[in-house]
Amino acid sequence: MKHISILVPKRAILGSLEGSRQLLTQVNQFFLAAGKDPIFKVELVGLTMETAVSGGLFTVNANKVIGEVRKTDLIIIPAIDGNISEEVENNKEFLPWLTQQYNNGAEIASLCMGAFLLASTGLLAGKKCATHWMFANEFRKMFPDVNLVTEKIITDEQGIYSSGGAFSYLNLILYLIEKYAGRDIAILSAKVFAIEMERNSQSSFIIFQGQKDHADDPIKKAQEFIEKNYQDKITVEQLASMFALGRRNLERRFKKATANTVAEYIQRVKIEAAKVSLETSRENVNEVMYNVGYTDTKAFRTTFKRITGLSPIDYRNKYQREYAT
């Protein structure tokens, strides 16, 4: 029997905590219905026996506090909300326990914003990690030694798992159920809980938000220029001349400040504008392409799919508003 410890952090988001518990305990019901022994022992583990969650709206009663759990097989860290730095600090007593359990052989899975708590242990250094795309800039700033993969729904590396934004945690729990209980049980769980399986990318959900939480004023002005003039052909040399910087210096500072090269940033801004147009207008794909400054159809479609995970047509079919004119 696998011993699963679901953490109850202060200001945990109740949905990911209770959703995980429901899915995992239902697996036990499937086994019992088949005349077999339960496969999971699921416990809620907190710093105290009672913890306020979801901004204080609910109280969760734990089965145990961390000092009572000597050994476990899998630890699940649910999403947390509020001021993320403050909440990591408020939950710091979990950190040495998480590290100790991992070193003793436990696996750890973070759900959405739970990645901030997991990364604070140092266990993610040099590893891939997913989290909610809205907080990617903040995550990179706090944990520059972690390989954040904003497009991923699930990461799996050396016994450490993570999931992307919000309800993507359901896909990670299904992934873990398949690993521990088998494909058939994972499929049954997906059907009972009406969860779409095999979702690998959250790219189509991402709204590009240029990283401007930095103190490099010339780079910030370069970003603003790109965002206002994305329809035009913008070169690195042009920007370097405008802001009296050498090309290599501009490239280095731009990458450091935004986590994108200049070319990547221009592409992301253009594609974000194209996404909005596909959602809200009746313009055909070629018209959208020209309006955001592309002239090469193949290059536009390739870049669009690389960034969003969908072709322009598929994106429009998925997201276009019914009232578009």
CSV table of C-alpha atoms in Angstrom, one decimal:
chain,number,residue,atom,x,y,z
A,1,MET,CA,0.0,0.0,0.0
A,2,LYS,CA,1.3,3.4,-1.0
A,3,HIS,CA,1.3,6.0,1.8
A,4,ILE,CA,0.3,9.3,0.4
A,5,SER,CA,0.6,12.5,2.4
A,6,ILE,CA,-1.3,15.5,1.1
A,7,LEU,CA,0.0,18.6,2.8
A,8,VAL,CA,-2.3,21.2,4.3
A,9,PRO,CA,-0.3,24.5,4.0
A,10,LYS,CA,-1.6,27.7,5.4
A,11,ARG,CA,-3.7,29.4,2.7
A,12,ALA,CA,-3.8,26.3,0.6
A,13,ILE,CA,-6.4,26.4,-2.2
A,14,LEU,CA,-9.1,24.0,-1.1
A,15,GLY,CA,-9.9,22.8,-4.6
A,16,SER,CA,-6.6,21.2,-5.4
A,17,LEU,CA,-6.3,19.7,-1.9
A,18,GLU,CA,-9.7,18.2,-1.8
A,19,GLY,CA,-9.8,17.3,-5.5
A,20,SER,CA,-6.6,15.3,-5.0
A,21,ARG,CA,-7.9,13.5,-2.0
A,22,GLN,CA,-11.2,12.6,-3.8
A,23,LEU,CA,-9.5,11.2,-6.8
A,24,LEU,CA,-7.0,9.1,-4.8
A,25,THR,CA,-9.6,7.8,-2.3
A,26,GLN,CA,-11.9,6.9,-5.2
A,27,VAL,CA,-9.2,4.6,-6.6
A,28,ASN,CA,-9.4,2.7,-3.3
A,29,GLN,CA,-13.1,2.3,-3.9
A,30,PHE,CA,-12.5,0.9,-7.4
A,31,PHE,CA,-10.2,-1.7,-5.9
A,32,LEU,CA,-12.6,-2.6,-3.1
A,33,ALA,CA,-15.4,-3.0,-5.7
A,34,ALA,CA,-13.2,-5.5,-7.5
A,35,GLY,CA,-12.7,-7.5,-4.4
A,36,LYS,CA,-9.1,-6.2,-3.9
A,37,ASP,CA,-7.4,-4.4,-1.1
A,38,PRO,CA,-7.1,-0.6,-1.2
A,39,ILE,CA,-3.9,0.5,-2.9
A,40,PHE,CA,-3.5,3.9,-1.2
A,41,LYS,CA,-3.3,5.2,2.4
A,42,VAL,CA,-4.2,8.8,2.0
A,43,GLU,CA,-3.6,11.3,4.9
A,44,LEU,CA,-3.8,15.0,5.3
A,45,VAL,CA,-0.7,16.3,7.0
A,46,GLY,CA,-0.4,19.8,8.4
A,47,LEU,CA,1.7,21.9,10.7
A,48,THR,CA,-1.2,21.9,13.0
A,49,MET,CA,-4.3,19.7,13.3
A,50,GLU,CA,-6.5,22.6,12.0
A,51,THR,CA,-5.5,24.9,9.2
A,52,ALA,CA,-7.3,27.8,7.6
A,53,VAL,CA,-7.3,27.6,3.8
A,54,SER,CA,-8.6,29.5,0.8
A,55,GLY,CA,-8.1,32.9,2.4
A,56,GLY,CA,-9.6,31.7,5.7
A,57,LEU,CA,-13.0,30.7,4.2
A,58,PHE,CA,-12.5,27.1,5.2
A,59,THR,CA,-10.7,25.0,7.9
A,60,VAL,CA,-9.1,21.7,7.1
A,61,ASN,CA,-8.7,19.1,9.7
A,62,ALA,CA,-5.5,17.1,9.3
A,63,ASN,CA,-5.0,13.4,10.1
A,64,LYS,CA,-1.5,14.1,11.4
A,65,VAL,CA,1.1,16.9,11.8
A,66,ILE,CA,4.4,16.5,10.1
A,67,GLY,CA,6.3,15.4,13.2
A,68,GLU,CA,4.1,12.3,13.3
A,69,VAL,CA,4.9,11.2,9.8
A,70,ARG,CA,8.2,9.3,9.9
A,71,LYS,CA,8.1,7.9,6.4
A,72,THR,CA,5.8,8.3,3.4
A,73,ASP,CA,5.9,7.3,-0.3
A,74,LEU,CA,4.4,10.4,-2.0
A,75,ILE,CA,3.9,13.9,-0.8
A,76,ILE,CA,1.4,16.2,-2.6
A,77,ILE,CA,1.7,19.9,-2.2
A,78,PRO,CA,-1.5,21.7,-3.2
A,79,ALA,CA,-1.7,25.2,-4.6
A,80,ILE,CA,-1.4,28.1,-2.3
A,81,ASP,CA,-2.7,31.7,-2.8
A,82,GLY,CA,-2.1,35.2,-1.3
A,83,ASN,CA,1.2,37.0,-1.4
A,84,ILE,CA,3.4,34.1,-2.5
A,85,SER,CA,6.6,35.2,-0.7
A,86,GLU,CA,4.7,35.7,2.5
A,87,GLU,CA,3.0,32.3,2.2
A,88,VAL,CA,6.3,30.5,1.5
A,89,GLU,CA,7.6,32.1,4.7
A,90,ASN,CA,4.4,31.2,6.7
A,91,ASN,CA,4.9,27.6,5.6
A,92,LYS,CA,8.7,27.3,6.0
A,93,GLU,CA,8.4,24.7,8.7
A,94,PHE,CA,7.4,22.2,5.9
A,95,LEU,CA,10.7,22.7,4.1
A,96,PRO,CA,13.2,20.7,6.1
A,97,TRP,CA,10.6,17.9,6.5
A,98,LEU,CA,10.1,17.8,2.7
A,99,THR,CA,13.8,17.6,2.1
A,100,GLN,CA,14.2,14.9,4.7
A,101,GLN,CA,11.4,12.8,3.3
A,102,TYR,CA,12.7,13.1,-0.3
A,103,ASN,CA,16.2,12.0,0.9
A,104,ASN,CA,14.5,9.1,2.6
A,105,GLY,CA,13.0,8.0,-0.7
A,106,ALA,CA,9.6,9.8,-0.9
A,107,GLU,CA,8.4,11.3,-4.1
A,108,ILE,CA,7.0,14.8,-4.2
A,109,ALA,CA,4.3,16.4,-6.4
A,110,SER,CA,3.5,20.1,-6.5
A,111,LEU,CA,0.2,21.3,-7.8
A,112,CYS,CA,0.1,24.7,-9.6
A,113,MET,CA,1.4,27.4,-7.2
A,114,GLY,CA,2.6,24.7,-4.8
A,115,ALA,CA,5.7,24.8,-6.9
A,116,PHE,CA,6.8,27.8,-5.0
A,117,LEU,CA,6.9,25.9,-1.8
A,118,LEU,CA,8.6,22.9,-3.4
A,119,ALA,CA,11.2,25.1,-5.1
A,120,SER,CA,12.0,26.8,-1.7
A,121,THR,CA,13.4,23.5,-0.5
A,122,GLY,CA,16.2,23.7,-3.1
A,123,LEU,CA,15.2,20.2,-4.4
A,124,LEU,CA,14.3,21.7,-7.8
A,125,ALA,CA,17.7,23.2,-8.5
A,126,GLY,CA,18.7,22.3,-12.1
A,127,LYS,CA,15.4,20.4,-12.6
A,128,LYS,CA,12.3,21.1,-14.7
A,129,CYS,CA,9.2,22.5,-13.1
A,130,ALA,CA,5.8,23.7,-14.1
A,131,THR,CA,3.5,26.2,-12.4
A,132,HIS,CA,0.7,28.6,-13.3
A,133,TRP,CA,1.8,30.7,-16.3
A,134,MET,CA,0.5,33.9,-14.7
A,135,PHE,CA,3.3,33.6,-12.1
A,136,ALA,CA,6.1,32.5,-14.4
A,137,ASN,CA,8.0,35.8,-14.1
A,138,GLU,CA,7.8,35.8,-10.3
A,139,PHE,CA,8.9,32.2,-10.2
A,140,ARG,CA,11.9,32.8,-12.4
A,141,LYS,CA,12.9,35.8,-10.3
A,142,MET,CA,12.7,33.8,-7.0
A,143,PHE,CA,14.2,30.6,-8.3
A,144,PRO,CA,16.6,31.4,-11.2
A,145,ASP,CA,18.3,28.0,-10.8
A,146,VAL,CA,15.1,26.1,-11.7
A,147,ASN,CA,14.3,25.2,-15.3
A,148,LEU,CA,10.7,26.6,-15.5
A,149,VAL,CA,8.8,25.1,-18.4
A,150,THR,CA,5.6,27.3,-18.7
A,151,GLU,CA,4.2,25.3,-21.6
A,152,LYS,CA,4.1,22.0,-19.7
A,153,ILE,CA,1.1,20.5,-18.0
A,154,ILE,CA,3.2,17.9,-16.2
A,155,THR,CA,6.9,17.4,-15.3
A,156,ASP,CA,8.5,14.2,-14.0
A,157,GLU,CA,12.1,14.2,-13.0
A,158,GLN,CA,14.0,12.2,-10.4
A,159,GLY,CA,10.9,11.5,-8.3
A,160,ILE,CA,9.7,15.1,-8.3
A,161,TYR,CA,6.5,16.0,-10.2
A,162,SER,CA,4.8,19.3,-10.9
A,163,SER,CA,1.7,20.5,-12.7
A,164,GLY,CA,0.8,23.7,-14.6
A,165,GLY,CA,-1.9,26.2,-13.9
A,166,ALA,CA,-5.1,25.8,-11.9
A,167,PHE,CA,-7.1,22.6,-12.7
A,168,SER,CA,-4.1,21.1,-14.6
A,169,TYR,CA,-3.4,19.4,-11.2
A,170,LEU,CA,-6.1,16.9,-12.2
A,171,ASN,CA,-3.9,15.7,-15.0
A,172,LEU,CA,-1.0,15.2,-12.7
A,173,ILE,CA,-3.1,13.2,-10.2
A,174,LEU,CA,-4.3,11.0,-13.1
A,175,TYR,CA,-0.6,10.6,-14.2
A,176,LEU,CA,0.3,9.4,-10.7
A,177,ILE,CA,-2.7,7.1,-10.5
A,178,GLU,CA,-1.6,5.5,-13.8
A,179,LYS,CA,1.9,5.1,-12.5
A,180,TYR,CA,0.9,3.5,-9.2
A,181,ALA,CA,-2.4,1.8,-10.1
A,182,GLY,CA,-2.2,1.2,-13.8
A,183,ARG,CA,-3.6,2.5,-17.0
A,184,ASP,CA,-7.1,1.0,-16.7
A,185,ILE,CA,-7.7,2.6,-13.3
A,186,ALA,CA,-6.5,5.9,-14.6
A,187,ILE,CA,-8.9,5.7,-17.5
A,188,LEU,CA,-11.7,4.7,-15.2
A,189,SER,CA,-10.9,7.7,-12.9
A,190,ALA,CA,-10.8,10.0,-15.9
A,191,LYS,CA,-14.3,8.8,-17.0
A,192,VAL,CA,-15.8,9.0,-13.5
A,193,PHE,CA,-14.5,12.5,-12.8
A,194,ALA,CA,-15.0,13.7,-16.5
A,195,ILE,CA,-11.3,14.7,-16.9
A,196,GLU,CA,-9.7,14.9,-20.3
A,197,MET,CA,-6.7,12.7,-20.4
A,198,GLU,CA,-3.4,13.2,-22.2
A,199,ARG,CA,-3.2,17.0,-22.0
A,200,ASN,CA,0.5,17.8,-22.3
A,201,SER,CA,0.6,21.5,-23.0
A,202,GLN,CA,-0.9,24.6,-21.4
A,203,SER,CA,0.6,26.8,-24.2
A,204,SER,CA,-2.8,27.8,-25.7
A,205,PHE,CA,-3.9,29.2,-22.3
A,206,ILE,CA,-0.9,31.5,-21.8
A,207,ILE,CA,-1.4,35.2,-22.2
A,208,PHE,CA,2.0,36.7,-22.8
A,209,GLN,CA,2.9,39.3,-20.1
A,210,GLY,CA,6.3,40.8,-20.8
A,211,GLN,CA,8.5,40.7,-17.7
A,212,LYS,CA,8.7,44.4,-16.6
A,213,ASP,CA,9.4,43.8,-12.9
A,214,HIS,CA,13.0,44.8,-13.2
A,215,ALA,CA,15.1,48.0,-12.8
A,216,ASP,CA,16.8,48.2,-16.2
A,217,ASP,CA,15.0,51.3,-17.5
A,218,PRO,CA,16.5,51.3,-21.1
A,219,ILE,CA,15.3,47.6,-21.5
A,220,LYS,CA,11.9,48.5,-20.2
A,221,LYS,CA,11.7,51.3,-22.8
A,222,ALA,CA,12.8,48.9,-25.5
A,223,GLN,CA,10.0,46.5,-24.4
A,224,GLU,CA,7.4,49.3,-24.6
A,225,PHE,CA,8.7,50.3,-28.0
A,226,ILE,CA,8.3,46.7,-29.3
A,227,GLU,CA,4.8,46.5,-27.8
A,228,LYS,CA,3.6,49.7,-29.5
A,229,ASN,CA,5.3,49.0,-32.9
A,230,TYR,CA,5.0,45.2,-33.3
A,231,GLN,CA,3.5,45.6,-36.7
A,232,ASP,CA,6.8,47.1,-38.0
A,233,LYS,CA,10.1,45.4,-38.7
A,234,ILE,CA,12.2,45.9,-35.6
A,235,THR,CA,15.8,44.9,-35.5
A,236,VAL,CA,18.3,44.6,-32.6
A,237,GLU,CA,20.5,47.1,-34.3
A,238,GLN,CA,17.6,49.6,-34.4
A,239,LEU,CA,16.9,49.2,-30.7
A,240,ALA,CA,20.6,49.3,-29.8
A,241,SER,CA,20.9,52.6,-31.7
A,242,MET,CA,17.7,54.1,-30.1
A,243,PHE,CA,18.9,53.4,-26.6
A,244,ALA,CA,22.6,54.1,-27.1
A,245,LEU,CA,23.7,50.5,-26.3
A,246,GLY,CA,26.0,48.1,-28.1
A,247,ARG,CA,24.2,45.2,-29.7
A,248,ARG,CA,25.8,42.5,-27.5
A,249,ASN,CA,25.1,44.6,-24.4
A,250,LEU,CA,21.5,45.1,-25.3
A,251,GLU,CA,21.0,41.4,-26.0
A,252,ARG,CA,22.7,40.4,-22.7
A,253,ARG,CA,20.7,42.9,-20.6
A,254,PHE,CA,17.4,42.1,-22.5
A,255,LYS,CA,17.7,38.4,-21.8
A,256,LYS,CA,18.6,39.0,-18.2
A,257,ALA,CA,15.7,41.3,-17.6
A,258,THR,CA,13.0,39.5,-19.5
A,259,ALA,CA,14.1,35.9,-19.8
A,260,ASN,CA,13.6,36.3,-23.6
A,261,THR,CA,16.0,37.3,-26.4
A,262,VAL,CA,14.9,40.4,-28.3
A,263,ALA,CA,13.8,38.2,-31.2
A,264,GLU,CA,11.8,36.0,-28.9
A,265,TYR,CA,10.1,38.9,-27.3
A,266,ILE,CA,9.2,40.4,-30.6
A,267,GLN,CA,7.7,37.1,-31.7
A,268,ARG,CA,5.7,36.7,-28.5
A,269,VAL,CA,4.3,40.2,-28.8
A,270,LYS,CA,3.3,39.6,-32.4
A,271,ILE,CA,1.7,36.2,-31.7
A,272,GLU,CA,-0.2,37.6,-28.7
A,273,ALA,CA,-1.7,40.3,-30.9
A,274,ALA,CA,-2.5,37.6,-33.5
A,275,LYS,CA,-4.3,35.5,-30.8
A,276,VAL,CA,-6.5,38.5,-29.8
A,277,SER,CA,-7.4,39.1,-33.4
A,278,LEU,CA,-8.3,35.5,-34.0
A,279,GLU,CA,-10.5,35.6,-30.9
A,280,THR,CA,-12.3,38.8,-31.7
A,281,SER,CA,-12.3,39.5,-35.5
A,282,ARG,CA,-13.5,37.9,-38.7
A,283,GLU,CA,-10.2,38.5,-40.5
A,284,ASN,CA,-8.8,35.5,-42.2
A,285,VAL,CA,-5.4,34.0,-41.1
A,286,ASN,CA,-3.5,35.8,-43.8
A,287,GLU,CA,-5.0,39.2,-42.9
A,288,VAL,CA,-4.1,38.6,-39.2
A,289,MET,CA,-0.6,37.6,-40.2
A,290,TYR,CA,0.0,40.8,-42.2
A,291,ASN,CA,-1.6,43.0,-39.5
A,292,VAL,CA,0.9,41.7,-36.9
A,293,GLY,CA,3.9,42.2,-39.2
A,294,TYR,CA,4.5,38.8,-40.8
A,295,THR,CA,4.8,38.3,-44.6
A,296,ASP,CA,5.9,34.7,-44.7
A,297,THR,CA,2.9,32.4,-44.2
A,298,LYS,CA,5.0,29.3,-43.2
A,299,ALA,CA,7.1,31.3,-40.7
A,300,PHE,CA,3.9,32.7,-39.1
A,301,ARG,CA,2.2,29.4,-38.8
A,302,THR,CA,5.3,27.7,-37.5
A,303,THR,CA,5.9,30.4,-34.9
A,304,PHE,CA,2.2,30.5,-33.9
A,305,LYS,CA,2.1,26.7,-33.3
A,306,ARG,CA,5.4,26.7,-31.4
A,307,ILE,CA,4.2,29.3,-29.0
A,308,THR,CA,0.5,28.3,-28.6
A,309,GLY,CA,0.6,24.6,-29.3
A,310,LEU,CA,-2.2,25.1,-31.9
A,311,SER,CA,-2.4,26.1,-35.5
A,312,PRO,CA,-4.0,29.6,-36.1
A,313,ILE,CA,-7.2,27.9,-37.5
A,314,ASP,CA,-7.4,25.5,-34.5
A,315,TYR,CA,-6.8,28.4,-32.1
A,316,ARG,CA,-9.6,30.4,-33.7
A,317,ASN,CA,-12.0,27.4,-33.6
A,318,LYS,CA,-11.3,26.9,-29.9
A,319,TYR,CA,-11.4,30.5,-28.7
A,320,GLN,CA,-13.3,32.8,-31.1
A,321,ARG,CA,-16.1,34.6,-29.3
A,322,GLU,CA,-19.6,34.1,-30.7
A,323,TYR,CA,-20.2,37.8,-30.8
A,324,ALA,CA,-17.1,38.6,-33.0
A,325,THR,CA,-17.8,40.8,-35.9
